[in-house]
Amino acid sequence: MIGNRDGPPILRTLSARLSKRLTAWQITVITLLWLYISRNFAKIVGLESPEPLANLYTRSYFRATWITTALDAGFWTAMKIRSKWLRDLASMVFTLYYLVAAEQADEKVRKVRGRLTVDHLRISWHKSTTPYLSFLARLLRPKLTRYPPRAIRIPRPANSSYKEPVDAWLYFDGPLSALQNHTKVVLDIPGGGFVAMNPRHHEDKLLGWAGKTELPVLSLDYKKAPEYPYPYALNEAYDVYHTLIASQGRCIGLSGTAVPRIIITGDSAGGNIATGAVLMILQSANPDAQRYPDRDVLPPPEGLILIYPGLDMNIGNWMSDEQMALIQDRRTRKRNRNILRRKSEDYYKLTPDTPHPSDDEDKAFSPNLAPKDNSVVTADDKS
């Protein structure tokens, strides 16, 4: 063998210093003890998956739930602090505390889930974009693209009932000038329970797609309930698709020489919106819908990719009836009443065979038409 038999210079220096303080036996014992602790840390500090969960979850999964529980507990503890910089700092300090006090973290999370609100959901789901966690994510995430995402606003089509542009993020691994060479677009609608999250919370997926496919990925930052109740987000998705087709992609930097080929994707709540938008697009070619001159016939997308989509709102899931009411409660029609009325008219133009709500039902939710004796009882009142 070539080289010093005592090892490279660094190891020889370290060995010389340790030999002055520790015997060979002590070094051996310390090394074996360190190996044992590193392999059994979770068991020693009581974080290993207990029975009967040990047969359901792996050690790595249980440790992941320990970390996410501590994060939720820490961020929820600090959520009422008004100063943003102090709230961000306190969230991390509380998280470090709950990493050690795992039982207190679990108790905190159980209490919050018993009175969960939209604010709690947003704090929990948005924590990945807070300064400290986003910095850590940038350090650990592999570099998937050379170019960062770009914020973009998509104008509404001329015949839309809305005028405010739709916010979005464009993920494209290249200069904007290179978009001129593309005729394919991925239109993504991210999930978030209809009430939270935007494309920046899904960047692992979006950056990966943009880097692997080398295609422009347009991800919508649609408006959320309850501030913008259904069908606002659905109409945003439909209007963006309409604008992409009508402008032949010029709205995002394509050459505009050909109608772009579009694949629509969505996960969770975004999968629900994506499916609804595709149904509206298909209905635009319905002969009954073509009787209206203000309706454009849109070509169908090249494909629809759904990732664990929320398509059945009646199944028993983790959301309570009170949380679901934030989305389903028809009394939220009091918000943006005129917009909702116009979009309902547009919807029935596209789907003339869909049963209309009864007159009594409309009166129950109209303050001007409601009976004065307050005799109307809704499903929510009965429950």
GROMACS .gro file of C-alpha atoms in nm:
model
  383
    1MET     CA    1   0.000   0.000   0.000
    2ILE     CA    2   0.113   0.353  -0.076
    3GLY     CA    3   0.092   0.620   0.193
    4ASN     CA    4   0.135   0.653   0.567
    5ARG     CA    5   0.010   0.351   0.760
    6ASP     CA    6  -0.144   0.581   1.027
    7GLY     CA    7  -0.378   0.740   0.773
    8PRO     CA    8  -0.407   1.082   0.609
    9PRO     CA    9  -0.273   1.394   0.782
   10ILE     CA   10  -0.607   1.501   0.930
   11LEU     CA   11  -0.668   1.164   1.093
   12ARG     CA   12  -0.310   1.147   1.222
   13THR     CA   13  -0.347   1.491   1.386
   14LEU     CA   14  -0.682   1.395   1.539
   15SER     CA   15  -0.543   1.062   1.663
   16ALA     CA   16  -0.240   1.230   1.821
   17ARG     CA   17  -0.459   1.478   2.011
   18LEU     CA   18  -0.707   1.215   2.131
   19SER     CA   19  -0.431   0.978   2.245
   20LYS     CA   20  -0.310   1.244   2.490
   21ARG     CA   21  -0.652   1.262   2.658
   22LEU     CA   22  -0.814   0.921   2.602
   23THR     CA   23  -0.695   0.564   2.606
   24ALA     CA   24  -0.761   0.327   2.319
   25TRP     CA   25  -1.028   0.154   2.530
   26GLN     CA   26  -1.210   0.483   2.605
   27ILE     CA   27  -1.209   0.578   2.237
   28THR     CA   28  -1.354   0.237   2.148
   29VAL     CA   29  -1.631   0.264   2.411
   30ILE     CA   30  -1.722   0.620   2.306
   31THR     CA   31  -1.739   0.519   1.939
   32LEU     CA   32  -1.965   0.221   2.008
   33LEU     CA   33  -2.184   0.431   2.240
   34TRP     CA   34  -2.223   0.700   1.972
   35LEU     CA   35  -2.321   0.441   1.712
   36TYR     CA   36  -2.583   0.292   1.945
   37ILE     CA   37  -2.735   0.631   2.030
   38SER     CA   38  -2.747   0.742   1.668
   39ARG     CA   39  -2.931   0.424   1.566
   40ASN     CA   40  -3.171   0.416   1.863
   41PHE     CA   41  -3.223   0.786   1.937
   42ALA     CA   42  -3.600   0.770   1.886
   43LYS     CA   43  -3.634   0.476   2.126
   44ILE     CA   44  -3.415   0.638   2.392
   45VAL     CA   45  -3.607   0.968   2.400
   46GLY     CA   46  -3.948   0.800   2.366
   47LEU     CA   47  -4.025   0.902   2.008
   48GLU     CA   48  -4.046   0.558   1.857
   49SER     CA   49  -4.383   0.450   1.721
   50PRO     CA   50  -4.572   0.288   2.010
   51GLU     CA   51  -4.786  -0.023   1.990
   52PRO     CA   52  -5.021  -0.080   1.813
   53LEU     CA   53  -4.896   0.188   1.573
   54ALA     CA   54  -4.563   0.009   1.534
   55ASN     CA   55  -4.727  -0.237   1.296
   56LEU     CA   56  -4.886   0.042   1.090
   57TYR     CA   57  -4.610   0.300   1.054
   58THR     CA   58  -4.240   0.284   0.992
   59ARG     CA   59  -3.994   0.461   1.219
   60SER     CA   60  -3.920   0.725   0.958
   61TYR     CA   61  -4.291   0.801   0.914
   62PHE     CA   62  -4.347   0.832   1.287
   63ARG     CA   63  -4.048   1.067   1.319
   64ALA     CA   64  -4.192   1.276   1.035
   65THR     CA   65  -4.524   1.309   1.220
   66TRP     CA   66  -4.331   1.414   1.531
   67ILE     CA   67  -4.166   1.697   1.337
   68THR     CA   68  -4.483   1.812   1.158
   69THR     CA   69  -4.680   1.804   1.485
   70ALA     CA   70  -4.415   2.021   1.651
   71LEU     CA   71  -4.425   2.264   1.356
   72ASP     CA   72  -4.805   2.293   1.366
   73ALA     CA   73  -4.807   2.339   1.743
   74GLY     CA   74  -4.530   2.600   1.725
   75PHE     CA   75  -4.686   2.803   1.446
   76TRP     CA   76  -5.034   2.789   1.600
   77THR     CA   77  -4.894   2.904   1.935
   78ALA     CA   78  -4.738   3.211   1.772
   79MET     CA   79  -5.016   3.288   1.524
   80LYS     CA   80  -5.169   3.576   1.726
   81ILE     CA   81  -4.847   3.777   1.742
   82ARG     CA   82  -4.909   4.083   1.523
   83SER     CA   83  -4.555   4.176   1.424
   84LYS     CA   84  -4.462   3.950   1.133
   85TRP     CA   85  -4.088   3.930   1.199
   86LEU     CA   86  -4.153   3.849   1.566
   87ARG     CA   87  -4.423   3.596   1.474
   88ASP     CA   88  -4.190   3.419   1.232
   89LEU     CA   89  -3.913   3.405   1.490
   90ALA     CA   90  -4.144   3.295   1.771
   91SER     CA   91  -4.290   3.021   1.551
   92MET     CA   92  -3.948   2.863   1.516
   93VAL     CA   93  -3.867   2.905   1.887
   94PHE     CA   94  -4.194   2.738   1.987
   95THR     CA   95  -4.133   2.463   1.732
   96LEU     CA   96  -3.795   2.384   1.889
   97TYR     CA   97  -3.964   2.366   2.228
   98TYR     CA   98  -4.235   2.129   2.099
   99LEU     CA   99  -3.974   1.907   1.937
  100VAL     CA  100  -3.853   1.833   2.289
  101ALA     CA  101  -4.195   1.847   2.458
  102ALA     CA  102  -4.364   1.605   2.217
  103GLU     CA  103  -4.660   1.528   2.445
  104GLN     CA  104  -4.741   1.897   2.486
  105ALA     CA  105  -4.722   1.937   2.108
  106ASP     CA  106  -4.967   1.653   2.056
  107GLU     CA  107  -5.205   1.801   2.313
  108LYS     CA  108  -5.183   2.146   2.150
  109VAL     CA  109  -5.265   2.005   1.807
  110ARG     CA  110  -5.560   1.803   1.942
  111LYS     CA  111  -5.708   2.113   2.105
  112VAL     CA  112  -5.671   2.323   1.790
  113ARG     CA  113  -5.827   2.055   1.572
  114GLY     CA  114  -6.130   2.062   1.800
  115ARG     CA  115  -6.194   2.427   1.705
  116LEU     CA  116  -6.020   2.448   1.368
  117THR     CA  117  -6.075   2.763   1.162
  118VAL     CA  118  -5.967   2.884   0.820
  119ASP     CA  119  -5.693   3.088   0.989
  120HIS     CA  120  -5.552   2.775   1.151
  121LEU     CA  121  -5.550   2.594   0.817
  122ARG     CA  122  -5.373   2.882   0.647
  123ILE     CA  123  -5.110   2.911   0.920
  124SER     CA  124  -5.039   2.538   0.902
  125TRP     CA  125  -5.036   2.505   0.524
  126HIS     CA  126  -4.850   2.831   0.455
  127LYS     CA  127  -4.562   2.771   0.694
  128SER     CA  128  -4.334   2.638   0.419
  129THR     CA  129  -4.311   2.990   0.272
  130THR     CA  130  -4.213   3.161   0.598
  131PRO     CA  131  -3.857   3.301   0.591
  132TYR     CA  132  -3.677   3.040   0.801
  133LEU     CA  133  -3.843   2.729   0.655
  134SER     CA  134  -3.819   2.858   0.298
  135PHE     CA  135  -3.448   2.925   0.351
  136LEU     CA  136  -3.403   2.571   0.482
  137ALA     CA  137  -3.598   2.432   0.185
  138ARG     CA  138  -3.375   2.616  -0.060
  139LEU     CA  139  -3.068   2.466   0.106
  140LEU     CA  140  -3.202   2.111   0.099
  141ARG     CA  141  -3.392   2.110  -0.230
  142PRO     CA  142  -3.191   1.999  -0.532
  143LYS     CA  143  -3.159   2.259  -0.805
  144LEU     CA  144  -3.438   2.157  -1.042
  145THR     CA  145  -3.433   2.458  -1.276
  146ARG     CA  146  -3.188   2.732  -1.364
  147TYR     CA  147  -3.454   3.003  -1.366
  148PRO     CA  148  -3.683   3.105  -1.079
  149PRO     CA  149  -4.062   3.123  -1.118
  150ARG     CA  150  -4.208   3.448  -1.252
  151ALA     CA  151  -4.522   3.619  -1.123
  152ILE     CA  152  -4.770   3.689  -1.402
  153ARG     CA  153  -5.125   3.824  -1.442
  154ILE     CA  154  -5.360   3.678  -1.702
  155PRO     CA  155  -5.627   3.915  -1.841
  156ARG     CA  156  -5.988   3.804  -1.855
  157PRO     CA  157  -6.152   3.726  -2.190
  158ALA     CA  158  -6.363   4.005  -2.339
  159ASN     CA  159  -6.698   3.838  -2.262
  160SER     CA  160  -6.615   3.746  -1.901
  161SER     CA  161  -6.834   3.874  -1.618
  162TYR     CA  162  -6.514   3.957  -1.430
  163LYS     CA  163  -6.260   4.226  -1.505
  164GLU     CA  164  -5.985   4.164  -1.249
  165PRO     CA  165  -5.688   3.971  -1.398
  166VAL     CA  166  -5.601   3.629  -1.259
  167ASP     CA  167  -5.276   3.595  -1.065
  168ALA     CA  168  -5.046   3.310  -1.161
  169TRP     CA  169  -4.685   3.190  -1.150
  170LEU     CA  170  -4.498   3.084  -1.461
  171TYR     CA  171  -4.243   2.804  -1.416
  172PHE     CA  172  -4.015   2.782  -1.718
  173ASP     CA  173  -3.654   2.669  -1.729
  174GLY     CA  174  -3.531   2.924  -1.979
  175PRO     CA  175  -3.533   3.292  -2.073
  176LEU     CA  176  -3.869   3.448  -2.155
  177SER     CA  177  -3.758   3.491  -2.516
  178ALA     CA  178  -3.743   3.111  -2.550
  179LEU     CA  179  -4.119   3.089  -2.492
  180GLN     CA  180  -4.161   3.195  -2.855
  181ASN     CA  181  -4.054   2.844  -2.955
  182HIS     CA  182  -4.322   2.664  -2.753
  183THR     CA  183  -4.676   2.562  -2.845
  184LYS     CA  184  -4.745   2.337  -2.544
  185VAL     CA  185  -4.849   2.455  -2.198
  186VAL     CA  186  -4.919   2.283  -1.867
  187LEU     CA  187  -5.200   2.466  -1.685
  188ASP     CA  188  -5.183   2.370  -1.317
  189ILE     CA  189  -5.444   2.439  -1.050
  190PRO     CA  190  -5.289   2.375  -0.707
  191GLY     CA  191  -5.480   2.238  -0.412
  192GLY     CA  192  -5.534   2.382  -0.068
  193GLY     CA  193  -5.877   2.288   0.057
  194PHE     CA  194  -6.032   2.573  -0.145
  195VAL     CA  195  -5.925   2.811   0.132
  196ALA     CA  196  -5.545   2.821   0.133
  197MET     CA  197  -5.213   2.769  -0.047
  198ASN     CA  198  -5.080   2.900  -0.377
  199PRO     CA  199  -4.826   2.778  -0.636
  200ARG     CA  200  -4.532   2.870  -0.411
  201HIS     CA  201  -4.644   2.597  -0.169
  202HIS     CA  202  -4.622   2.337  -0.448
  203GLU     CA  203  -4.283   2.431  -0.588
  204ASP     CA  204  -4.122   2.089  -0.556
  205LYS     CA  205  -4.376   1.955  -0.804
  206LEU     CA  206  -4.386   2.260  -1.032
  207LEU     CA  207  -4.010   2.311  -1.051
  208GLY     CA  208  -3.966   1.941  -1.119
  209TRP     CA  209  -4.218   1.946  -1.402
  210ALA     CA  210  -4.067   2.257  -1.560
  211GLY     CA  211  -3.716   2.113  -1.537
  212LYS     CA  212  -3.800   1.764  -1.664
  213THR     CA  213  -4.043   1.855  -1.944
  214GLU     CA  214  -3.878   2.184  -2.046
  215LEU     CA  215  -4.232   2.315  -2.101
  216PRO     CA  216  -4.389   2.630  -1.956
  217VAL     CA  217  -4.597   2.542  -1.649
  218LEU     CA  218  -4.859   2.805  -1.565
  219SER     CA  219  -4.989   2.759  -1.209
  220LEU     CA  220  -5.287   2.966  -1.094
  221ASP     CA  221  -5.296   3.165  -0.771
  222TYR     CA  222  -5.674   3.165  -0.771
  223LYS     CA  223  -5.884   3.348  -0.511
  224LYS     CA  224  -5.984   3.146  -0.205
  225ALA     CA  225  -6.301   3.090  -0.007
  226PRO     CA  226  -6.460   3.217   0.211
  227GLU     CA  227  -6.360   3.566   0.089
  228TYR     CA  228  -6.427   3.458  -0.270
  229PRO     CA  229  -6.691   3.183  -0.252
  230TYR     CA  230  -6.772   2.928  -0.520
  231PRO     CA  231  -6.775   2.958  -0.820
  232TYR     CA  232  -6.517   3.239  -0.827
  233ALA     CA  233  -6.209   3.012  -0.847
  234LEU     CA  234  -6.377   2.786  -1.103
  235ASN     CA  235  -6.447   3.083  -1.328
  236GLU     CA  236  -6.088   3.203  -1.288
  237ALA     CA  237  -5.962   2.869  -1.421
  238TYR     CA  238  -6.209   2.873  -1.709
  239ASP     CA  239  -6.124   3.235  -1.799
  240VAL     CA  240  -5.749   3.164  -1.800
  241TYR     CA  241  -5.798   2.872  -2.038
  242HIS     CA  242  -6.021   3.091  -2.253
  243THR     CA  243  -5.757   3.367  -2.265
  244LEU     CA  244  -5.480   3.120  -2.350
  245ILE     CA  245  -5.684   2.994  -2.646
  246ALA     CA  246  -5.809   3.335  -2.759
  247SER     CA  247  -5.463   3.496  -2.744
  248GLN     CA  248  -5.294   3.185  -2.886
  249GLY     CA  249  -5.063   3.191  -2.586
  250ARG     CA  250  -4.945   3.552  -2.628
  251CYS     CA  251  -5.069   3.630  -2.276
  252ILE     CA  252  -4.777   3.427  -2.134
  253GLY     CA  253  -4.516   3.505  -2.398
  254LEU     CA  254  -4.579   3.244  -2.670
  255SER     CA  255  -4.544   3.349  -3.033
  256GLY     CA  256  -4.918   3.356  -3.096
  257THR     CA  257  -4.886   3.185  -3.434
  258ALA     CA  258  -5.082   2.876  -3.330
  259VAL     CA  259  -5.338   2.771  -3.071
  260PRO     CA  260  -5.141   2.619  -2.783
  261ARG     CA  261  -5.190   2.257  -2.684
  262ILE     CA  262  -5.282   2.261  -2.317
  263ILE     CA  263  -5.279   1.992  -2.050
  264ILE     CA  264  -5.475   2.079  -1.736
  265THR     CA  265  -5.359   1.939  -1.402
  266GLY     CA  266  -5.486   1.973  -1.048
  267ASP     CA  267  -5.435   1.818  -0.707
  268SER     CA  268  -5.680   1.790  -0.418
  269ALA     CA  269  -5.913   2.092  -0.431
  270GLY     CA  270  -5.732   2.200  -0.747
  271GLY     CA  271  -5.835   1.870  -0.903
  272ASN     CA  272  -6.197   1.959  -0.831
  273ILE     CA  273  -6.159   2.300  -0.996
  274ALA     CA  274  -5.970   2.151  -1.291
  275THR     CA  275  -6.247   1.897  -1.350
  276GLY     CA  276  -6.515   2.164  -1.331
  277ALA     CA  277  -6.325   2.386  -1.574
  278VAL     CA  278  -6.291   2.101  -1.825
  279LEU     CA  279  -6.664   2.031  -1.802
  280MET     CA  280  -6.733   2.398  -1.876
  281ILE     CA  281  -6.494   2.386  -2.172
  282LEU     CA  282  -6.667   2.078  -2.312
  283GLN     CA  283  -7.008   2.236  -2.260
  284SER     CA  284  -6.900   2.537  -2.468
  285ALA     CA  285  -6.927   2.313  -2.776
  286ASN     CA  286  -7.281   2.208  -2.680
  287PRO     CA  287  -7.527   2.303  -2.959
  288ASP     CA  288  -7.758   2.464  -2.703
  289ALA     CA  289  -7.475   2.682  -2.572
  290GLN     CA  290  -7.387   2.794  -2.925
  291ARG     CA  291  -7.718   2.975  -2.952
  292TYR     CA  292  -7.570   3.251  -2.739
  293PRO     CA  293  -7.347   3.482  -2.948
  294ASP     CA  294  -7.135   3.586  -2.651
  295ARG     CA  295  -7.014   3.230  -2.588
  296ASP     CA  296  -6.699   3.113  -2.763
  297VAL     CA  297  -6.652   2.749  -2.856
  298LEU     CA  298  -6.329   2.634  -2.694
  299PRO     CA  299  -6.124   2.334  -2.806
  300PRO     CA  300  -6.086   2.066  -2.539
  301PRO     CA  301  -5.753   2.034  -2.358
  302GLU     CA  302  -5.503   1.771  -2.467
  303GLY     CA  303  -5.542   1.594  -2.137
  304LEU     CA  304  -5.655   1.618  -1.775
  305ILE     CA  305  -5.423   1.494  -1.499
  306LEU     CA  306  -5.573   1.471  -1.149
  307ILE     CA  307  -5.373   1.403  -0.834
  308TYR     CA  308  -5.586   1.281  -0.538
  309PRO     CA  309  -5.868   1.513  -0.653
  310GLY     CA  310  -6.147   1.619  -0.419
  311LEU     CA  311  -6.441   1.519  -0.638
  312ASP     CA  312  -6.693   1.396  -0.379
  313MET     CA  313  -6.793   1.654  -0.120
  314ASN     CA  314  -7.034   1.413   0.049
  315ILE     CA  315  -6.784   1.151   0.165
  316GLY     CA  316  -6.682   1.138   0.529
  317ASN     CA  317  -6.341   1.302   0.550
  318TRP     CA  318  -6.129   1.491   0.801
  319MET     CA  319  -6.327   1.813   0.757
  320SER     CA  320  -6.614   1.866   0.997
  321ASP     CA  321  -6.959   1.985   0.889
  322GLU     CA  322  -6.877   2.333   1.019
  323GLN     CA  323  -6.560   2.351   0.808
  324MET     CA  324  -6.740   2.221   0.499
  325ALA     CA  325  -7.006   2.487   0.552
  326LEU     CA  326  -6.745   2.752   0.472
  327ILE     CA  327  -6.751   2.620   0.115
  328GLN     CA  328  -7.098   2.472   0.077
  329ASP     CA  329  -7.320   2.713   0.271
  330ARG     CA  330  -7.548   2.880   0.017
  331ARG     CA  331  -7.584   3.184   0.242
  332THR     CA  332  -7.238   3.292   0.131
  333ARG     CA  333  -7.417   3.411  -0.182
  334LYS     CA  334  -7.460   3.737   0.002
  335ARG     CA  335  -7.099   3.803  -0.094
  336ASN     CA  336  -7.050   3.924  -0.451
  337ARG     CA  337  -7.424   3.881  -0.517
  338ASN     CA  338  -7.424   4.048  -0.858
  339ILE     CA  339  -7.125   3.852  -0.982
  340LEU     CA  340  -7.275   3.525  -0.865
  341ARG     CA  341  -7.606   3.608  -1.035
  342ARG     CA  342  -7.435   3.681  -1.367
  343LYS     CA  343  -7.221   3.369  -1.347
  344SER     CA  344  -7.525   3.158  -1.266
  345GLU     CA  345  -7.687   3.290  -1.582
  346ASP     CA  346  -7.371   3.209  -1.778
  347TYR     CA  347  -7.364   2.860  -1.630
  348TYR     CA  348  -7.721   2.784  -1.730
  349LYS     CA  349  -7.645   2.903  -2.082
  350LEU     CA  350  -7.369   2.644  -2.100
  351THR     CA  351  -7.574   2.372  -1.929
  352PRO     CA  352  -7.937   2.433  -2.025
  353ASP     CA  353  -8.041   2.084  -1.911
  354THR     CA  354  -7.929   2.147  -1.553
  355PRO     CA  355  -8.227   2.192  -1.316
  356HIS     CA  356  -8.260   2.547  -1.191
  357PRO     CA  357  -8.312   2.620  -0.820
  358SER     CA  358  -8.673   2.661  -0.722
  359ASP     CA  359  -8.826   3.001  -0.659
  360ASP     CA  360  -8.875   2.914  -0.293
  361GLU     CA  361  -8.508   2.824  -0.261
  362ASP     CA  362  -8.398   3.155  -0.413
  363LYS     CA  363  -8.631   3.346  -0.182
  364ALA     CA  364  -8.486   3.174   0.121
  365PHE     CA  365  -8.143   3.317   0.047
  366SER     CA  366  -8.248   3.657  -0.085
  367PRO     CA  367  -8.284   3.924   0.185
  368ASN     CA  368  -8.526   4.122  -0.034
  369LEU     CA  369  -8.753   3.825  -0.107
  370ALA     CA  370  -8.735   3.631   0.219
  371PRO     CA  371  -9.064   3.589   0.410
  372LYS     CA  372  -9.105   3.835   0.692
  373ASP     CA  373  -9.228   3.576   0.941
  374ASN     CA  374  -8.885   3.407   0.934
  375SER     CA  375  -9.053   3.072   0.873
  376VAL     CA  376  -8.788   2.943   0.633
  377VAL     CA  377  -8.579   2.664   0.781
  378THR     CA  378  -8.260   2.562   0.603
  379ALA     CA  379  -8.073   2.232   0.620
  380ASP     CA  380  -7.807   2.399   0.835
  381ASP     CA  381  -8.073   2.519   1.081
  382LYS     CA  382  -8.209   2.169   1.115
  383SER     CA  383  -7.866   2.032   1.197
   0.00000   0.00000   0.00000
